[in-house]
Amino acid sequence: MTLFTLPIQSSLQSFWSHLVHTYPWYITQIALPFLSLIGTYTVCSIIGVWMERDQWIRKYKLQPKRTNSSEKLYHATIYLLKIYFLVILPLYASAFSFLHKFGFSTSEALPDWRLMVVQLLFFFFMEDMSHYWLHRWLHTDFGYKHIHRVHHEFDAPTALATTYAHPAEIIILGLATFSGPLIVRPHMFVLFIWVNLRQLAALETHCGHSLPFSLDRIKLFGMQLFGGSSFHDHHHRFLDGAFASNFVFWDVLCGTDKGYFEREARLQRKRARLSKERSD
């Protein structure tokens, strides 16, 4: 263990040991993960509402001519409170209460932080793959009519509407979230980190803005790697492909990316033309 890794491992271990010795299991394994989800969702939603209405940030908005009304956001807030406390909380309480019986460790000793990073990367891969196929099913006639249409009431995404969905969709896409952990059966602390990272990624995807540091701006050999907000905004606006949650490769492999990348190419040509006209 190098000098660089010592602070990371010791800090994580100290934090987990403090939780284990200070609180009963239902606080560390149910209440804290749930409260952290509520906390990050609330903060990001407030920031998202502000971003929609701030004139300077508006230049990064992917659909600048559309603004979700206060009435619509209020309705979504009430709906989300029901979703989180009547659907997500019971699901998490059930899952986190029984997962240790399936090999999920609850020991005080944490695994090496590098192993945790590898596991989290695997979870992102598995979630992305599972989400892609489940999301495609939700866009079948039956899936969309009876379940997925609720989420698409927001054709201009905003962070607040990230989990605005039919209860059945919460359960279906929750299977994608837990697909990786059910294979690896990690330490519960890793699962705690994972569910929060997954929600943060979903909030970024639904923020409705492509900021200078947004994931969709990251390129690998000139190619877009992450779907990010622009990818999912295209999906909400046109209902045209872009089914994956984090990356673009499943859509590329299965041919459901073309609408997005063709539109992006047109926009880039338009920007280049306008830039040339200004310089002339």
Coordinates of C-alpha atoms in Angstrom, one line a residue:
M1 CA 0.0 0.0 0.0
T2 CA 1.5 3.3 -1.1
L3 CA 1.6 6.6 0.7
F4 CA -1.1 7.8 -1.8
T5 CA -3.5 5.0 -1.1
L6 CA -3.1 5.1 2.7
P7 CA -5.2 8.2 3.3
I8 CA -8.0 6.9 1.0
Q9 CA -8.2 3.5 2.6
S10 CA -7.9 4.9 6.2
S11 CA -10.4 7.6 5.6
L12 CA -13.0 5.2 4.2
Q13 CA -12.3 2.7 7.0
S14 CA -12.6 5.4 9.7
F15 CA -15.9 6.6 8.3
W16 CA -17.4 3.1 8.1
S17 CA -16.1 2.1 11.5
H18 CA -17.6 5.2 13.0
L19 CA -21.0 4.3 11.5
V20 CA -20.8 0.7 12.6
H21 CA -20.0 1.6 16.2
T22 CA -22.3 4.6 16.5
Y23 CA -25.6 3.5 14.9
P24 CA -27.6 0.3 14.7
W25 CA -27.6 -1.7 11.4
Y26 CA -31.0 -0.3 10.2
I27 CA -29.5 3.2 10.4
T28 CA -26.3 2.4 8.5
Q29 CA -27.8 0.0 6.0
I30 CA -31.3 1.5 5.3
A31 CA -31.8 5.0 6.8
L32 CA -28.5 6.6 5.7
P33 CA -28.5 5.3 2.1
F34 CA -32.1 6.5 1.7
L35 CA -31.5 9.9 3.4
S36 CA -28.4 10.4 1.2
L37 CA -30.5 9.7 -1.9
I38 CA -33.2 12.2 -0.7
G39 CA -30.5 14.8 0.1
T40 CA -28.7 14.7 -3.2
Y41 CA -31.9 14.5 -5.1
T42 CA -33.3 17.6 -3.3
V43 CA -30.1 19.7 -3.7
C44 CA -29.7 18.8 -7.4
S45 CA -33.4 19.4 -8.1
I46 CA -33.2 22.9 -6.6
I47 CA -30.1 23.7 -8.6
G48 CA -31.9 22.3 -11.7
V49 CA -34.9 24.6 -11.2
W50 CA -32.5 27.6 -10.8
M51 CA -30.6 26.7 -13.9
E52 CA -33.8 26.6 -15.9
R53 CA -34.6 30.1 -15.0
D54 CA -31.1 31.7 -14.8
Q55 CA -30.5 33.8 -18.0
W56 CA -26.7 33.3 -18.0
I57 CA -26.9 29.5 -17.6
R58 CA -29.7 29.4 -20.1
K59 CA -27.3 29.5 -23.0
Y60 CA -26.3 25.9 -22.1
K61 CA -29.9 24.7 -22.0
L62 CA -30.6 22.0 -24.6
Q63 CA -34.2 23.2 -25.2
P64 CA -33.9 26.9 -24.5
K65 CA -37.5 27.7 -25.8
R66 CA -39.0 25.3 -23.2
T67 CA -39.4 26.0 -19.5
N68 CA -41.3 23.7 -17.2
S69 CA -44.0 25.6 -15.4
S70 CA -44.1 26.1 -11.6
E71 CA -47.4 24.1 -11.5
K72 CA -45.8 21.2 -13.3
L73 CA -42.8 21.2 -11.0
Y74 CA -45.0 21.4 -7.9
H75 CA -47.1 18.4 -9.2
A76 CA -43.9 16.5 -9.8
T77 CA -42.6 17.3 -6.3
I78 CA -45.7 15.9 -4.6
Y79 CA -45.6 12.9 -6.9
L80 CA -41.9 12.3 -6.1
L81 CA -42.5 12.4 -2.4
K82 CA -45.0 9.6 -2.8
I83 CA -42.6 7.6 -5.0
Y84 CA -39.7 7.9 -2.6
F85 CA -41.6 7.2 0.6
L86 CA -44.2 4.7 -0.6
V87 CA -42.2 2.9 -3.3
I88 CA -38.4 3.4 -3.0
L89 CA -38.1 3.3 0.8
P90 CA -40.0 0.0 1.2
L91 CA -37.9 -1.5 -1.7
Y92 CA -34.6 -0.3 -0.2
A93 CA -35.6 -1.5 3.3
S94 CA -36.5 -4.9 1.9
A95 CA -33.4 -5.2 -0.2
F96 CA -30.9 -3.9 2.3
S97 CA -32.4 -6.0 5.0
F98 CA -31.9 -9.3 3.2
L99 CA -28.9 -8.8 0.9
H100 CA -26.5 -9.9 3.7
K101 CA -28.1 -13.3 3.5
F102 CA -27.0 -13.6 -0.1
G103 CA -23.3 -12.9 0.6
F104 CA -23.2 -9.1 0.9
S105 CA -20.7 -8.4 3.6
T106 CA -21.5 -6.1 6.6
S107 CA -18.2 -6.5 8.3
E108 CA -16.4 -3.6 9.9
A109 CA -13.3 -4.3 7.7
L110 CA -13.7 -2.8 4.3
P111 CA -12.2 -4.2 1.1
D112 CA -9.3 -2.5 -0.6
W113 CA -10.4 0.8 -2.1
R114 CA -9.0 -0.2 -5.5
L115 CA -11.3 -3.3 -5.5
M116 CA -14.2 -1.1 -4.7
V117 CA -13.4 1.1 -7.7
V118 CA -13.3 -1.9 -10.0
Q119 CA -16.6 -3.2 -8.6
L120 CA -18.2 0.2 -9.1
L121 CA -17.0 0.4 -12.7
F122 CA -18.4 -3.1 -13.3
F123 CA -21.7 -1.9 -11.8
F124 CA -21.9 1.0 -14.2
F125 CA -21.3 -1.4 -17.2
M126 CA -23.9 -3.9 -16.0
E127 CA -26.4 -1.2 -15.2
D128 CA -25.9 0.4 -18.6
M129 CA -26.4 -2.9 -20.5
S130 CA -29.5 -3.9 -18.4
H131 CA -31.0 -0.4 -18.6
Y132 CA -30.6 -0.3 -22.4
W133 CA -32.7 -3.5 -23.0
L134 CA -35.2 -2.8 -20.3
H135 CA -35.6 0.8 -21.6
R136 CA -36.1 -0.5 -25.1
W137 CA -38.9 -2.8 -23.8
L138 CA -40.5 0.2 -22.1
H139 CA -40.7 1.8 -25.6
T140 CA -42.8 -1.1 -26.9
D141 CA -46.5 -0.3 -27.4
F142 CA -47.4 -2.1 -24.2
G143 CA -44.5 -0.8 -22.1
Y144 CA -44.9 2.8 -23.2
K145 CA -48.7 3.0 -23.0
H146 CA -49.1 1.4 -19.6
I147 CA -45.8 2.4 -17.8
H148 CA -43.2 4.6 -19.5
R149 CA -45.4 7.4 -20.8
V150 CA -45.5 8.9 -17.2
H151 CA -41.8 9.6 -17.4
H152 CA -42.1 11.2 -20.8
E153 CA -44.6 13.8 -19.5
F154 CA -41.5 15.9 -19.2
D155 CA -40.4 16.3 -22.8
A156 CA -37.8 18.9 -21.7
P157 CA -35.8 17.0 -19.0
T158 CA -35.0 18.7 -15.7
A159 CA -33.2 17.2 -12.6
L160 CA -36.4 17.2 -10.6
A161 CA -38.1 14.8 -13.1
T162 CA -35.3 12.2 -12.9
T163 CA -37.3 9.7 -10.9
Y164 CA -40.7 11.0 -12.1
A165 CA -41.9 7.6 -13.3
H166 CA -44.6 5.0 -12.9
P167 CA -44.0 2.8 -9.8
A168 CA -43.6 -0.2 -12.1
E169 CA -40.8 1.6 -14.0
I170 CA -39.0 2.3 -10.7
I171 CA -39.0 -1.5 -10.0
I172 CA -38.1 -2.5 -13.6
L173 CA -35.1 -0.1 -13.9
G174 CA -34.2 -0.8 -10.3
L175 CA -33.4 -4.3 -11.5
A176 CA -30.8 -2.7 -13.8
T177 CA -29.3 -0.8 -10.8
F178 CA -28.9 -4.0 -8.8
S179 CA -27.8 -6.3 -11.7
G180 CA -24.1 -5.7 -11.0
P181 CA -24.3 -6.0 -7.2
L182 CA -26.3 -9.2 -7.4
I183 CA -23.5 -10.8 -9.4
V184 CA -20.5 -9.5 -7.4
R185 CA -22.2 -9.4 -3.9
P186 CA -20.0 -6.6 -2.6
H187 CA -19.6 -5.1 0.8
M188 CA -22.7 -3.1 1.9
F189 CA -20.6 0.1 2.0
V190 CA -19.8 -0.3 -1.7
L191 CA -23.5 -0.7 -2.4
F192 CA -24.2 2.4 -0.3
I193 CA -21.7 4.3 -2.6
W194 CA -23.1 2.7 -5.8
V195 CA -26.8 3.7 -5.3
N196 CA -25.7 7.3 -4.7
L197 CA -23.4 7.4 -7.7
R198 CA -26.1 5.9 -9.9
Q199 CA -28.6 8.5 -8.8
L200 CA -26.0 11.4 -9.4
A201 CA -25.4 10.0 -12.9
A202 CA -29.1 9.9 -13.6
L203 CA -29.6 13.5 -12.3
E204 CA -26.8 14.7 -14.6
T205 CA -28.4 12.9 -17.5
H206 CA -31.7 14.6 -16.8
C207 CA -30.4 18.1 -16.0
G208 CA -31.4 19.5 -19.5
H209 CA -28.2 21.4 -19.9
S210 CA -24.9 20.7 -21.6
L211 CA -22.4 22.5 -19.5
P212 CA -18.7 22.9 -20.3
F213 CA -17.9 20.1 -17.9
S214 CA -20.8 17.8 -18.8
L215 CA -20.0 14.2 -19.5
D216 CA -21.3 14.3 -23.0
R217 CA -18.4 16.6 -23.9
I218 CA -15.8 14.0 -23.0
K219 CA -14.3 12.5 -26.2
L220 CA -12.2 9.4 -26.7
F221 CA -10.3 9.4 -30.0
G222 CA -12.7 12.0 -31.1
M223 CA -15.8 9.9 -30.3
Q224 CA -18.4 10.6 -27.6
L225 CA -18.1 8.1 -24.8
F226 CA -20.8 9.1 -22.3
G227 CA -24.4 9.8 -23.3
G228 CA -24.9 12.5 -20.8
S229 CA -27.5 15.2 -20.8
S230 CA -27.6 15.8 -24.6
F231 CA -28.1 12.1 -25.4
H232 CA -31.0 11.8 -23.0
D233 CA -32.5 15.1 -24.0
H234 CA -32.6 13.9 -27.6
H235 CA -34.5 10.8 -26.3
H236 CA -37.1 12.8 -24.5
R237 CA -37.5 15.3 -27.3
F238 CA -37.8 12.9 -30.2
L239 CA -38.5 9.4 -28.6
D240 CA -35.8 8.3 -31.1
G241 CA -33.3 5.8 -29.7
A242 CA -30.6 6.8 -27.2
F243 CA -31.9 4.2 -24.7
A244 CA -28.7 3.6 -22.7
S245 CA -28.3 5.3 -19.3
N246 CA -24.6 6.2 -19.1
F247 CA -22.6 5.3 -22.3
V248 CA -23.3 5.3 -26.0
F249 CA -21.8 2.0 -27.1
W250 CA -25.0 -0.1 -26.7
D251 CA -26.9 2.3 -28.9
V252 CA -24.0 2.3 -31.4
L253 CA -23.9 -1.5 -31.5
C254 CA -27.6 -1.9 -31.9
G255 CA -28.1 1.0 -34.4
T256 CA -30.3 3.1 -32.1
D257 CA -27.8 6.0 -32.0
K258 CA -28.2 7.3 -35.6
G259 CA -30.9 9.9 -35.0
Y260 CA -28.8 11.5 -32.2
F261 CA -25.5 11.6 -34.0
E262 CA -27.0 12.7 -37.3
R263 CA -28.7 15.6 -35.5
E264 CA -25.4 16.4 -33.6
A265 CA -23.6 16.5 -37.0
R266 CA -26.2 18.9 -38.4
L267 CA -25.9 21.2 -35.4
Q268 CA -22.1 21.2 -35.6
R269 CA -22.2 22.2 -39.3
K270 CA -24.7 25.0 -38.4
R271 CA -22.5 26.3 -35.6
A272 CA -19.5 26.2 -37.9
R273 CA -21.4 28.1 -40.6
L274 CA -22.6 30.8 -38.2
S275 CA -19.1 31.1 -36.7
K276 CA -17.7 31.6 -40.3
E277 CA -20.4 34.2 -41.1
R278 CA -19.5 36.2 -37.9
S279 CA -15.8 36.2 -38.7
D280 CA -16.5 37.4 -42.3

